Coordinates of C-alpha atoms in Angstrom, one line a residue:
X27 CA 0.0 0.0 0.0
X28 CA 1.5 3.5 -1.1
X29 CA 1.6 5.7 2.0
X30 CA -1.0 8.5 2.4
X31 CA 1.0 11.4 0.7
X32 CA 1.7 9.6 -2.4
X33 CA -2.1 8.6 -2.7
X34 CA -2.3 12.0 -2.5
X35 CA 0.2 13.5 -4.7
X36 CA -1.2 10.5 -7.1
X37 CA -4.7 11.6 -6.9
X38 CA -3.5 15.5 -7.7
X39 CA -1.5 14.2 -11.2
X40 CA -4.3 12.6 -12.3
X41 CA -7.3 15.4 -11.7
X42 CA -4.6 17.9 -13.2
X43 CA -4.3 15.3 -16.5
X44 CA -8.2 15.1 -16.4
X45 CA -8.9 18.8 -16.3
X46 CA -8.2 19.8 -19.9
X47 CA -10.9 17.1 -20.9
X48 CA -13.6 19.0 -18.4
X49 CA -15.9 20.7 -20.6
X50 CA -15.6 24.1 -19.8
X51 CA -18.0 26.9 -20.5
X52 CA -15.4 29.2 -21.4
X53 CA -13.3 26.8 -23.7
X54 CA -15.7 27.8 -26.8
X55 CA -14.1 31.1 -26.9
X56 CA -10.5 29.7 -25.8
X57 CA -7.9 27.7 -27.6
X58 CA -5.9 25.7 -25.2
X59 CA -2.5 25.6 -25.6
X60 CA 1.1 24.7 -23.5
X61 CA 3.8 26.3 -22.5
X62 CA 7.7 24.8 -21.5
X63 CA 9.3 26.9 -19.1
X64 CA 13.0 27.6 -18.0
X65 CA 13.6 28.8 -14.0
X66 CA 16.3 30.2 -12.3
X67 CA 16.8 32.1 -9.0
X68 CA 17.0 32.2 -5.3
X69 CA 15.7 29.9 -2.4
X70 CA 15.5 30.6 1.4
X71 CA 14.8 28.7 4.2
X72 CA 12.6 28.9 7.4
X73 CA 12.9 26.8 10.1
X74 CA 14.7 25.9 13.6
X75 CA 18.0 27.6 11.8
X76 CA 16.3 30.5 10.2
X77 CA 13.2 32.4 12.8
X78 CA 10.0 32.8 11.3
X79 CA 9.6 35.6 13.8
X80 CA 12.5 37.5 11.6
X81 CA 11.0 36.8 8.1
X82 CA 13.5 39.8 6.4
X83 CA 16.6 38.8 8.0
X84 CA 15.8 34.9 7.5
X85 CA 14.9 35.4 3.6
X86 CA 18.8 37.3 3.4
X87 CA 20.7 35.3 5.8
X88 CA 21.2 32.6 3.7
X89 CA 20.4 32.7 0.4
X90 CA 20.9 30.2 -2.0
X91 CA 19.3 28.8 -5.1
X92 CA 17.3 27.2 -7.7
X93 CA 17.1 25.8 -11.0
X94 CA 14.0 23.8 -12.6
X95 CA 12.4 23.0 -15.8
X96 CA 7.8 22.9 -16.4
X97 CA 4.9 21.9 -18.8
X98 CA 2.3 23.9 -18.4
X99 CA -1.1 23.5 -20.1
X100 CA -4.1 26.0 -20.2
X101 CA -7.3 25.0 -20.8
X102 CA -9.4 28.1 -20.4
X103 CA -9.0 31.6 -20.5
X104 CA -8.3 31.9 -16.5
X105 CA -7.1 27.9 -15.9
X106 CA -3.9 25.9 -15.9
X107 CA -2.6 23.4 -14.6
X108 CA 1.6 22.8 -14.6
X109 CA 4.3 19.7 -13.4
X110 CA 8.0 20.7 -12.8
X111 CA 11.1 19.4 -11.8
X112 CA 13.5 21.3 -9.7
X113 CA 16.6 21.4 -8.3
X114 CA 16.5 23.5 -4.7
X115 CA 18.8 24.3 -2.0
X116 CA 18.7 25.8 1.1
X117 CA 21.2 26.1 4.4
X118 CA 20.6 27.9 7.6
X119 CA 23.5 28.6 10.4
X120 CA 22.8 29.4 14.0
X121 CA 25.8 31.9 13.3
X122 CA 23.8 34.7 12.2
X123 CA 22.1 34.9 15.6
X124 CA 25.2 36.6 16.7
X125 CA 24.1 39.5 19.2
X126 CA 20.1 39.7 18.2
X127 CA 18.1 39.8 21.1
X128 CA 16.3 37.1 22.3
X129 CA 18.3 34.6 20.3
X130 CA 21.6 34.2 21.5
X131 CA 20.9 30.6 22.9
X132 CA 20.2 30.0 19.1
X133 CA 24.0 31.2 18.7
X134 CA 25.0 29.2 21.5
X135 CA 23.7 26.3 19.9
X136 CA 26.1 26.0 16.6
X137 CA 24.2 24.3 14.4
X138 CA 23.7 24.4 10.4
X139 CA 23.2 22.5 7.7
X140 CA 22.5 22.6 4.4
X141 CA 20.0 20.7 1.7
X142 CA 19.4 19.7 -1.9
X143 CA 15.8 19.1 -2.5
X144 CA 14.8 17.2 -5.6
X145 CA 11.3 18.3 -5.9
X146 CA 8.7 17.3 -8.8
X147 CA 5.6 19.5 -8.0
X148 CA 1.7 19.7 -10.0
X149 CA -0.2 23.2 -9.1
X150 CA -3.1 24.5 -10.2
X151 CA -3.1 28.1 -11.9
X152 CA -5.4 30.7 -12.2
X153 CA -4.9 33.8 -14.4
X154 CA -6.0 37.1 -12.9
X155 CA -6.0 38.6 -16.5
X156 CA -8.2 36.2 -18.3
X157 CA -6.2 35.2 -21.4
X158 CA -7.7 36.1 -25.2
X159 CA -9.2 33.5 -27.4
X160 CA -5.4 33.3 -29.0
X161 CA -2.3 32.8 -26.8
X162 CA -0.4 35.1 -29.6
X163 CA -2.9 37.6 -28.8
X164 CA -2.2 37.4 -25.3
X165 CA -1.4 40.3 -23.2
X166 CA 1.9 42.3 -22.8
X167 CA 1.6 41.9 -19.0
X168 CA -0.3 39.6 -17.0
X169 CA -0.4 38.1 -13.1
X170 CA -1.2 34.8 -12.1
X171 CA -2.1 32.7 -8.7
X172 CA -1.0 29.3 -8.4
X173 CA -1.3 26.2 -5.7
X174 CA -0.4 22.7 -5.1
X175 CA 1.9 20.3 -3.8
X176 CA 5.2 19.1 -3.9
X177 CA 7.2 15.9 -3.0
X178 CA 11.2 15.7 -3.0
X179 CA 13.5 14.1 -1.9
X180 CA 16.3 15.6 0.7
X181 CA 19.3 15.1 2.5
X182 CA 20.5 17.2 5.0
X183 CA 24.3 17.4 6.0
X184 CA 26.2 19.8 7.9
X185 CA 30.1 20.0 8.1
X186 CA 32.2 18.5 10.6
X187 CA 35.2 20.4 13.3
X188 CA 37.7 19.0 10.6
X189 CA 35.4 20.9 7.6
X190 CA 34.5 17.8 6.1
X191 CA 30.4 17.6 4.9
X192 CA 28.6 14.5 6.0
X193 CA 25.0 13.3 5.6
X194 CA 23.3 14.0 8.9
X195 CA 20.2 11.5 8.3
X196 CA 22.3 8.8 8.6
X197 CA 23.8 9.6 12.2
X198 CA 20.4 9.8 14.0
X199 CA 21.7 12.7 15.9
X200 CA 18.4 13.1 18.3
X201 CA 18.6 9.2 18.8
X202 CA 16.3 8.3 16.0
X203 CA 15.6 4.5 16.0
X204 CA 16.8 4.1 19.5
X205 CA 14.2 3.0 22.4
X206 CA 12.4 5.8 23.7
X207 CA 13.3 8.4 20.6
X208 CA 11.5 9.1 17.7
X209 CA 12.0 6.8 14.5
X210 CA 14.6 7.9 11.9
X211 CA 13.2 10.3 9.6
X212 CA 12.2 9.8 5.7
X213 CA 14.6 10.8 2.4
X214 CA 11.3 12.0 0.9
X215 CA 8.7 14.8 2.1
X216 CA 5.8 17.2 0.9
X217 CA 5.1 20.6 1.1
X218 CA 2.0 22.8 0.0
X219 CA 2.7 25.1 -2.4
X220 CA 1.1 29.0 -2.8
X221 CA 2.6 31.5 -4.8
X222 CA 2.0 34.1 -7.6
X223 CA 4.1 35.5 -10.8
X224 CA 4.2 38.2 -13.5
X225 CA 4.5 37.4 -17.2
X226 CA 6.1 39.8 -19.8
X227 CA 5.5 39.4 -23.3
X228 CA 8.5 39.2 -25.4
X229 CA 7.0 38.7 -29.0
X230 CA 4.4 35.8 -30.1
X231 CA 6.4 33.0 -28.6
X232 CA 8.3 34.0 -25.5
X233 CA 7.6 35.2 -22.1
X234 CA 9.7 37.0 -19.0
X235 CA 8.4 35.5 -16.0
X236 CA 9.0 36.3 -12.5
X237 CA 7.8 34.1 -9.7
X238 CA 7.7 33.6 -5.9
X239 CA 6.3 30.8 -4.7
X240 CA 6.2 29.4 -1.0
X241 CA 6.6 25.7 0.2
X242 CA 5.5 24.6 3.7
X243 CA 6.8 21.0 4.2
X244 CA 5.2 18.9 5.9
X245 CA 8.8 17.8 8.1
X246 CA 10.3 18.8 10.6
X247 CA 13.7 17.6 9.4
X248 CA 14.8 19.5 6.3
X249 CA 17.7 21.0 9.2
X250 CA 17.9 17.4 11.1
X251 CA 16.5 19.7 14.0
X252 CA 13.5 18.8 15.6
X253 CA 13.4 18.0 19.3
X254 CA 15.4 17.4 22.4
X255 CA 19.2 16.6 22.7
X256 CA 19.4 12.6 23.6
X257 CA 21.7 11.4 26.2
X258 CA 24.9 11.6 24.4
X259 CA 26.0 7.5 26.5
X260 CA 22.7 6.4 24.3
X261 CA 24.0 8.1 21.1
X262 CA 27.9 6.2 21.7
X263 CA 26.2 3.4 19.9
X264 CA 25.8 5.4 16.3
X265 CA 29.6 6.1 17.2
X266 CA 31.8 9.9 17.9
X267 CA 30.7 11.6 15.1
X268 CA 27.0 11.5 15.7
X269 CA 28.0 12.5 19.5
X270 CA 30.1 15.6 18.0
X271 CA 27.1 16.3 15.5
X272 CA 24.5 16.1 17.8
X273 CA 25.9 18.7 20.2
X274 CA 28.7 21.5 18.6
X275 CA 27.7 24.1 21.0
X276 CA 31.2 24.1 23.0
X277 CA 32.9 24.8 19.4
X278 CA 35.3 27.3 19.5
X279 CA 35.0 28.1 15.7
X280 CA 31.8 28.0 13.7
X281 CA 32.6 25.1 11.1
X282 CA 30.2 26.1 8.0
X283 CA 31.8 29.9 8.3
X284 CA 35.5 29.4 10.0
X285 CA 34.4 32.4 12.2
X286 CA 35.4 32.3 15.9
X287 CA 32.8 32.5 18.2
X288 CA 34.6 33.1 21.4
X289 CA 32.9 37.0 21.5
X290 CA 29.7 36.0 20.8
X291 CA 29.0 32.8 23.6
X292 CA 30.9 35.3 26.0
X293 CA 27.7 37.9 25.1
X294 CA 25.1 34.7 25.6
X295 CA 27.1 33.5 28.9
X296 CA 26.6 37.0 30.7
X297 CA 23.1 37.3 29.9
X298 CA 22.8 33.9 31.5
X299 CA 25.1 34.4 34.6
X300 CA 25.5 37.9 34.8
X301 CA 28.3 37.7 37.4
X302 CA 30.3 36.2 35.2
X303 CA 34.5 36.9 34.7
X304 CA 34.3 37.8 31.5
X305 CA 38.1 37.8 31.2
X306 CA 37.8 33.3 31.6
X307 CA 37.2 31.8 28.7
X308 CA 33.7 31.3 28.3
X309 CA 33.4 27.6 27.2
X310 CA 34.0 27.0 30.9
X311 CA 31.3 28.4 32.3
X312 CA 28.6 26.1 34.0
X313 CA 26.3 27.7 31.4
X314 CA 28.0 26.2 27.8
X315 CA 29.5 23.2 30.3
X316 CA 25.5 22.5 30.4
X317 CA 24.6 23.4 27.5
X318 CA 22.6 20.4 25.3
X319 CA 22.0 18.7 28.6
X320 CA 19.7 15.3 28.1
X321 CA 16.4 16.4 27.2
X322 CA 16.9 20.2 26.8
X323 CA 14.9 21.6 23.6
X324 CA 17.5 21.4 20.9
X325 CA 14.3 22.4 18.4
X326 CA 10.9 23.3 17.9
X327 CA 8.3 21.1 16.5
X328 CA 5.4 24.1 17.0
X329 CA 5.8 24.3 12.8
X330 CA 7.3 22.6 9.8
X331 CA 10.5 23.5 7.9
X332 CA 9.5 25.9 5.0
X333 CA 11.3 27.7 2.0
X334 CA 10.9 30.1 -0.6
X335 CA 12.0 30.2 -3.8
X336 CA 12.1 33.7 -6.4
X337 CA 12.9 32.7 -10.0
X338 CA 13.0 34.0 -13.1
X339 CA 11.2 32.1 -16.2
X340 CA 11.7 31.5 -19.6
X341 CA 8.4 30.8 -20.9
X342 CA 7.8 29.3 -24.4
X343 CA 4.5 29.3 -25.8
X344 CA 4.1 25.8 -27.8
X345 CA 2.7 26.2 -31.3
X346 CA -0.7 24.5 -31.4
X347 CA -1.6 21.7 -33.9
X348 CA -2.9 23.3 -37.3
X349 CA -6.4 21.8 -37.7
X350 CA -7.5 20.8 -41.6
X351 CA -11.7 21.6 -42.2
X352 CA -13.8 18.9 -42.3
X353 CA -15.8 18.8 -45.6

């Protein structure tokens, strides 16, 4: 039995094949037609690593990118219906928490990671400008709506003291699979997907397209940050590096930047114990010497990972099939 999501996803591929053979009032006055598009641009991601409660600075903090490929087909003058393929990733760092209120435990923490989603996606789309009977008479500028869903594949991994990237699934670094933790998480996901774009007529067959679309998983796990820290004498059985992975907080340098972050745990170690020397190094304090203690929140499970992704298109409007006159 397929699980749920793939029903789902399943069930959403099919009604998006059916809908051009819906008899629609408006298709007597509308010639259907398809469209292959070429995307490009940026991705960001929000999550344990990257505050929703800061959506600016989370959007810029880490900004990486996205390429993908789409068929789109529209069957009336307002509705389409599109599958892609794309290629996105997306990296937070606990690093960029560095001396903003209210999260410097976040900095204290020293986690990132990074992510290459492989994500094949069917949306729905709905044309604010309804388009003319023609697609070569089509507008010079038009704005659309679209929503759906999206299933990919991901792999989170993060880079070790030595600088060295490893796959963090694999290490169970909350104690996945052990008794008494959660069960290891999946390679594959879904997200919803909302968004809206901007086409710009170029000439008959080509389009400018700009597009921003938002993708709210339905894991936890895009960072390998969920939960609580396990007890690192249960973790010894995974081996040393998921005990170093799983707890990075008493790092002198920040691994994913090289950056040290001696000045910024010293700023996080007098907030906590204001008396403080703040001359002694601050990884000996009884604050980072208990930091990632069994069972203390090392993430937030109150929402889902999420990312956005800006691209620009390259749309091409496929030539439809000239029909000969029936006599």
């Amino acid at each position: 039995m397929l699980p749920r999501t793939n029903n789902i996803f399943c069930q959403c591929i099919l009604l998006l094949l059916l809908l051009p053979n819906i008899s629609w009032g408006q298709n007597k006055f509308f010639v259907p037609h398809n469209t292959l598009t070429f995307g490009i641009g940026s991705s960001s991601y929000y999550g344990d690593l990257s505050s929703y409660s800061r959506p600016i600075q989370s959007t810029l903090d880490e900004v990486r990118w996205n390429v993908g490929g789409y068929y789109t087909h529209y069957f009336t003058s307002r509705w389409g219906a599109r599958v892609g393929l794309r290629y996105v990733r997306i990296a937070g760092n606990d690093f960029n928490m560095q001396g903003v209120d209210g999260k410097l435990d976040r900095f204290a923490r020293n986690l990132h990671f990074r992510n290459d989603l492989k994500e094949l996606s069917a949306v729905g789309i709905y044309n604010l400008n309804p388009a003319p009977r023609y697609y070569n008479k089509r507008q010079v500028f038009s704005t659309y709506l679209l929503g759906g869903i999206a299933v990919f594949l991901h792999d989170p991994m993060a880079k070790t003291p030595t600088g060295e990237w490893v796959k963090l699934r694999p290490l169970n670094t909350e104690g996945q699979g052990l008794p008494g933790y959660d069960s290891p998480y999946k390679a594959w996901a879904a997200a919803g997907v909302a968004g809206a774009g901007v086409r710009f007529k170029l000439n008959d067959q080509w389009d400018l397209g700009l597009e921003g679309l938002l993708q709210y998983s339905f894991t936890d796990y895009l960072d390998d940050i969920k939960g609580s820290y396990a007890n690192p004498n249960d973790l010894a059985i995974y081996g040393n590096l998921t005990v170093t992975m799983a707890n990075r907080s008493r790092e002198g340098v920040d691994a994913y930047t090289g950056k040290n972050r001696t000045a910024g745990v010293r700023e996080y170690v007098l907030d906590k114990q204001p008396n403080f020397d703040p001359s002694q190094d601050p990884f000996t304090s009884a604050t980072m010497q208990n930091y990632g203690r069994t069972g203390q929140l090392r993430g937030s499970s109150q929402l889902k990972d999420s990312y956005m992704t800006m691209s620009i298109h390259l749309i091409y409007h496929l030539p439809n099939a000239i029909k000969c006159p029936r006599y």
